[in-house]
Amino acid sequence: MTVLVTGGAGYIGSHVVAALARAGMRALVLDDFSNSSRAVMPRLERLAGTHVPLVEGDVRDATLLRDTFARHPISAVVHCAGLKAVGESGERPLAYWDVNVNGSFRLAEVMGEAGVATLVFSSSATVYGQPERLPVDESAPLKPASVYGRTKRTVEDFLRDLAASNANWRIAILRYFNPAGAHPSALIGEAPRGRPNNLVPFLCRTAAGEFPELSIFGTDYPTPDGTGIRDYLHVDDLAEGHVAALRYLADHAGALTLNLGMGRGFSVLEVVAAFERACGRSVTKSFAPRRDGDIACVYADPARAQRVLGWSTSRDLDAICADAWRWQAAGGGYEKG
Ligand code: NAD
Ligand code: UFG
């Protein structure tokens, strides 16, 4: 079975490629390297123990997609390619709607032509906004608060319409909570360009001396210690969720929407403490105002994924921090090849 992984050179896609290899499935990467490095490919081949073919190009390019489906025996697609920065999405709505929404349209269109009907889509817990009830389950109302979140909700709606239109489609919409950590080999991990937006990569770079301090955004949230609470899950657990979804789709049609999270929340201060334990040094912190657009608290009810896929997380916050730090200590990027 060859699985096309769009965005397969990126943070989550690369871990999906490694998880597919562990499960005995072949991966084909399609990526334009707009937010990743070509140097990930040899590392993926080391992890997979085999050649990992690459198609370099844009997921919106229908001609390239047609050619890719014609040349490779693709039986399923994991669609990770997309733009993902919440703040930037407000400044570049055209780019976000085009890449995330049109990219998904083109891909589904060419899959339809090629007779490939199995698709796993990278959605996000950001589609919930601040949920009224916690933990949040898949039936909660969708109130995305950013352009990025609205592009994800739109693709979700489109994919459910597609599945309703033709019983051949087998679609899993995975709502990721907060993926963090890296592969324990330290061969692949998260390599954000410039100043990281996310907590764990910022902690890594600060502990490594690249930034003088971590700003904790908001200490007056209605949470026990006043800082924001999120559901962090290890990127390898998340990647294995994709494998479980592909196995499920092998004999189930329709569209399935699932939360992928640990099912518990950690505050910023709890993550900082776990990270300091993992790296054995303390990180300088300062308390800053709330970040625009942030919510107080969100964590998943992952019961449906457990029931339907038999999937749940097996790596805890300490493992997330230890693996993130090992990746950082090994360079934290691909520049050195
Ligand atoms: P990433 O930026 O590391 O990976 C995305 C990959 O897609 C990159 O390699 C990039 O080069 C590629 N890409 C971007 N536009 C493309 C295009 N037009 N054509 C071909 N390739 C293109 O991001 P990630 O963290 O791995 O996220 C993967 C997916 O998961 C995204 O769809 C993102 O929205 C979603 N997601 C991520 C998070 C998170 O916290 N990382 C949370 C929820 C959902
Ligand atoms: N935080 C800090 N300092 C930092 C960075 C983050 O205090 O330097 C705090 C945030 O305020 C928040 C928590 O750490 O309380 C987590 O922030 P992240 O930026 O790591 O994660 P978010 O929950 O804000 O966003 C992530 C992804 C989004 C996705 C969302 C879905 O980055 O793409 O999860 O839940 F939409």
Short mmCIF file of N, CA, C and O and ligand atoms in Angstrom, two decimals, residues 84-86 124-127 146 148-149 176-179 195-203 214-218 221 227-230 232 268 290-291 294-296 298, ligand 2:
data_model
loop_
_atom_site.label_atom_id
_atom_site.label_comp_id
_atom_site.label_asym_id
_atom_site.label_seq_id
_atom_site.Cartn_x
_atom_site.Cartn_y
_atom_site.Cartn_z
N LYS A 84 -0.31 27.25 8.42
CA LYS A 84 -0.83 26.95 9.76
C LYS A 84 -0.63 28.03 10.82
O LYS A 84 -0.89 27.77 12.00
N ALA A 85 -0.14 29.21 10.45
CA ALA A 85 0.13 30.21 11.49
C ALA A 85 -1.10 31.09 11.70
O ALA A 85 -1.51 31.84 10.80
N VAL A 86 -1.67 31.00 12.90
CA VAL A 86 -2.92 31.70 13.20
C VAL A 86 -2.78 33.21 12.95
O VAL A 86 -3.61 33.81 12.27
N SER A 124 -7.90 20.77 12.90
CA SER A 124 -7.32 21.34 14.12
C SER A 124 -8.40 21.59 15.15
O SER A 124 -9.53 21.96 14.80
N ALA A 125 -8.02 21.46 16.41
CA ALA A 125 -8.93 21.80 17.51
C ALA A 125 -9.29 23.28 17.48
O ALA A 125 -10.24 23.69 18.16
N THR A 126 -8.56 24.05 16.70
CA THR A 126 -8.87 25.47 16.61
C THR A 126 -10.27 25.69 16.02
O THR A 126 -10.85 26.76 16.21
N VAL A 127 -10.85 24.69 15.35
CA VAL A 127 -12.21 24.86 14.82
C VAL A 127 -13.24 25.05 15.94
O VAL A 127 -14.31 25.59 15.70
N SER A 146 -10.18 32.47 13.87
CA SER A 146 -9.14 33.01 12.98
C SER A 146 -9.43 32.61 11.54
O SER A 146 -10.20 31.67 11.29
N TYR A 148 -7.29 31.12 9.70
CA TYR A 148 -6.77 29.75 9.63
C TYR A 148 -7.85 28.75 10.06
O TYR A 148 -8.12 27.76 9.35
N GLY A 149 -8.48 29.01 11.20
CA GLY A 149 -9.51 28.09 11.71
C GLY A 149 -10.69 27.99 10.75
O GLY A 149 -11.26 26.91 10.57
N TYR A 176 -6.47 17.79 15.41
CA TYR A 176 -5.32 17.70 16.29
C TYR A 176 -5.45 18.73 17.40
O TYR A 176 -5.79 19.88 17.13
N PHE A 177 -5.07 18.34 18.59
CA PHE A 177 -4.95 19.33 19.67
C PHE A 177 -3.55 19.95 19.58
O PHE A 177 -3.20 20.48 18.54
N ASN A 178 -2.70 19.86 20.58
CA ASN A 178 -1.41 20.56 20.48
C ASN A 178 -0.26 19.58 20.31
O ASN A 178 0.31 19.12 21.30
N PRO A 179 0.12 19.26 19.06
CA PRO A 179 1.21 18.32 18.84
C PRO A 179 2.53 18.94 19.31
O PRO A 179 2.78 20.12 19.09
N ARG A 195 11.30 33.13 14.65
CA ARG A 195 10.90 33.05 16.05
C ARG A 195 9.70 32.12 16.18
O ARG A 195 8.66 32.36 15.56
N PRO A 196 9.82 31.04 16.97
CA PRO A 196 8.68 30.10 17.04
C PRO A 196 7.47 30.74 17.70
O PRO A 196 7.61 31.52 18.65
N ASN A 197 6.28 30.41 17.20
CA ASN A 197 5.03 30.86 17.83
C ASN A 197 4.63 29.96 18.98
O ASN A 197 3.97 30.40 19.91
N ASN A 198 4.98 28.69 18.87
CA ASN A 198 4.43 27.70 19.79
C ASN A 198 5.30 27.52 21.02
O ASN A 198 6.51 27.73 20.99
N LEU A 199 4.64 27.09 22.09
CA LEU A 199 5.29 27.06 23.40
C LEU A 199 6.51 26.13 23.44
O LEU A 199 7.59 26.54 23.88
N VAL A 200 6.35 24.87 23.02
CA VAL A 200 7.45 23.91 23.22
C VAL A 200 8.68 24.28 22.37
O VAL A 200 9.80 24.32 22.90
N PRO A 201 8.53 24.60 21.07
CA PRO A 201 9.72 25.03 20.33
C PRO A 201 10.36 26.29 20.92
O PRO A 201 11.59 26.41 20.92
N PHE A 202 9.54 27.19 21.44
CA PHE A 202 10.13 28.40 22.03
C PHE A 202 10.93 28.04 23.28
O PHE A 202 12.04 28.55 23.51
N LEU A 203 10.38 27.12 24.09
CA LEU A 203 11.11 26.66 25.28
C LEU A 203 12.44 26.02 24.88
O LEU A 203 13.48 26.27 25.51
N LEU A 214 11.46 33.23 28.11
CA LEU A 214 10.14 32.87 27.62
C LEU A 214 9.14 33.88 28.17
O LEU A 214 9.11 34.11 29.39
N SER A 215 8.33 34.46 27.29
CA SER A 215 7.22 35.29 27.77
C SER A 215 6.02 34.39 27.98
O SER A 215 5.61 33.66 27.06
N ILE A 216 5.46 34.44 29.17
CA ILE A 216 4.23 33.68 29.45
C ILE A 216 3.06 34.61 29.19
O ILE A 216 2.89 35.63 29.86
N PHE A 217 2.30 34.23 28.15
CA PHE A 217 1.24 35.14 27.68
C PHE A 217 -0.03 34.98 28.51
O PHE A 217 -0.85 34.11 28.22
N GLY A 218 -0.18 35.83 29.52
CA GLY A 218 -1.42 35.83 30.29
C GLY A 218 -1.29 35.02 31.57
O GLY A 218 -0.96 33.83 31.53
N TYR A 221 -5.89 34.18 33.41
CA TYR A 221 -6.97 33.35 32.87
C TYR A 221 -7.71 32.67 34.03
O TYR A 221 -7.12 32.42 35.08
N THR A 227 -2.59 30.61 33.99
CA THR A 227 -2.03 30.53 32.63
C THR A 227 -2.89 29.60 31.77
O THR A 227 -3.67 28.80 32.28
N GLY A 228 -2.72 29.71 30.46
CA GLY A 228 -3.56 28.98 29.51
C GLY A 228 -3.35 27.47 29.58
O GLY A 228 -2.24 27.00 29.85
N ILE A 229 -4.43 26.75 29.36
CA ILE A 229 -4.37 25.28 29.42
C ILE A 229 -4.64 24.70 28.04
O ILE A 229 -5.58 25.10 27.36
N ARG A 230 -3.78 23.73 27.64
CA ARG A 230 -3.92 23.06 26.34
C ARG A 230 -3.70 21.57 26.51
O ARG A 230 -3.07 21.12 27.46
N TYR A 232 -1.63 18.84 25.15
CA TYR A 232 -0.42 18.55 24.36
C TYR A 232 -0.35 17.05 24.11
O TYR A 232 -0.57 16.25 25.03
N VAL A 268 0.51 26.47 31.03
CA VAL A 268 1.83 26.88 30.55
C VAL A 268 2.87 26.61 31.65
O VAL A 268 3.95 26.07 31.38
N ARG A 290 -1.88 38.82 27.86
CA ARG A 290 -2.47 37.76 27.02
C ARG A 290 -2.12 38.00 25.55
O ARG A 290 -2.04 39.15 25.11
N ARG A 291 -1.93 36.92 24.81
CA ARG A 291 -1.68 37.02 23.36
C ARG A 291 -3.04 37.14 22.66
O ARG A 291 -3.97 36.39 22.99
N ASP A 294 -5.87 34.26 21.85
CA ASP A 294 -5.71 33.03 22.66
C ASP A 294 -6.97 32.77 23.48
O ASP A 294 -7.65 33.70 23.91
N ILE A 295 -7.23 31.51 23.71
CA ILE A 295 -8.34 31.14 24.58
C ILE A 295 -7.76 30.66 25.92
O ILE A 295 -6.56 30.40 26.03
N ALA A 296 -8.62 30.55 26.92
CA ALA A 296 -8.15 30.19 28.27
C ALA A 296 -7.78 28.71 28.34
O ALA A 296 -6.69 28.35 28.80
N VAL A 298 -8.50 24.60 26.64
CA VAL A 298 -9.14 23.61 25.77
C VAL A 298 -8.42 22.27 25.91
O VAL A 298 -7.19 22.23 25.98
N1 UFG B 2 2.50 30.49 25.11
C1 UFG B 2 3.25 31.31 25.93
N2 UFG B 2 4.44 31.78 25.45
C2 UFG B 2 4.89 31.49 24.20
C3 UFG B 2 4.12 30.64 23.36
C4 UFG B 2 2.92 30.17 23.85
O1 UFG B 2 2.86 31.60 27.06
O2 UFG B 2 5.97 31.97 23.82
C5 UFG B 2 1.23 29.95 25.63
C6 UFG B 2 0.01 30.38 24.83
O3 UFG B 2 -0.45 31.63 25.28
C7 UFG B 2 -0.95 29.21 25.09
C8 UFG B 2 -0.01 28.01 25.22
O4 UFG B 2 1.28 28.54 25.51
O5 UFG B 2 -1.60 29.39 26.32
C9 UFG B 2 0.09 27.18 23.95
O6 UFG B 2 0.41 28.04 22.86
P1 UFG B 2 0.84 27.48 21.43
O7 UFG B 2 1.13 28.66 20.58
O8 UFG B 2 1.91 26.45 21.59
O9 UFG B 2 -0.44 26.69 20.95
P2 UFG B 2 -1.94 27.23 20.65
O10 UFG B 2 -2.86 26.41 21.47
O11 UFG B 2 -2.03 28.68 20.77
O12 UFG B 2 -2.06 26.88 19.10
C10 UFG B 2 -1.86 25.56 18.59
C11 UFG B 2 -1.41 25.63 17.13
C12 UFG B 2 -2.50 26.25 16.29
C13 UFG B 2 -3.77 25.47 16.44
C14 UFG B 2 -4.13 25.33 17.91
C15 UFG B 2 -5.26 24.34 18.01
O13 UFG B 2 -0.27 26.46 17.03
O14 UFG B 2 -2.12 26.17 14.92
O15 UFG B 2 -3.02 24.81 18.66
O16 UFG B 2 -5.64 24.10 19.31
F1 UFG B 2 -4.76 26.14 15.81
#
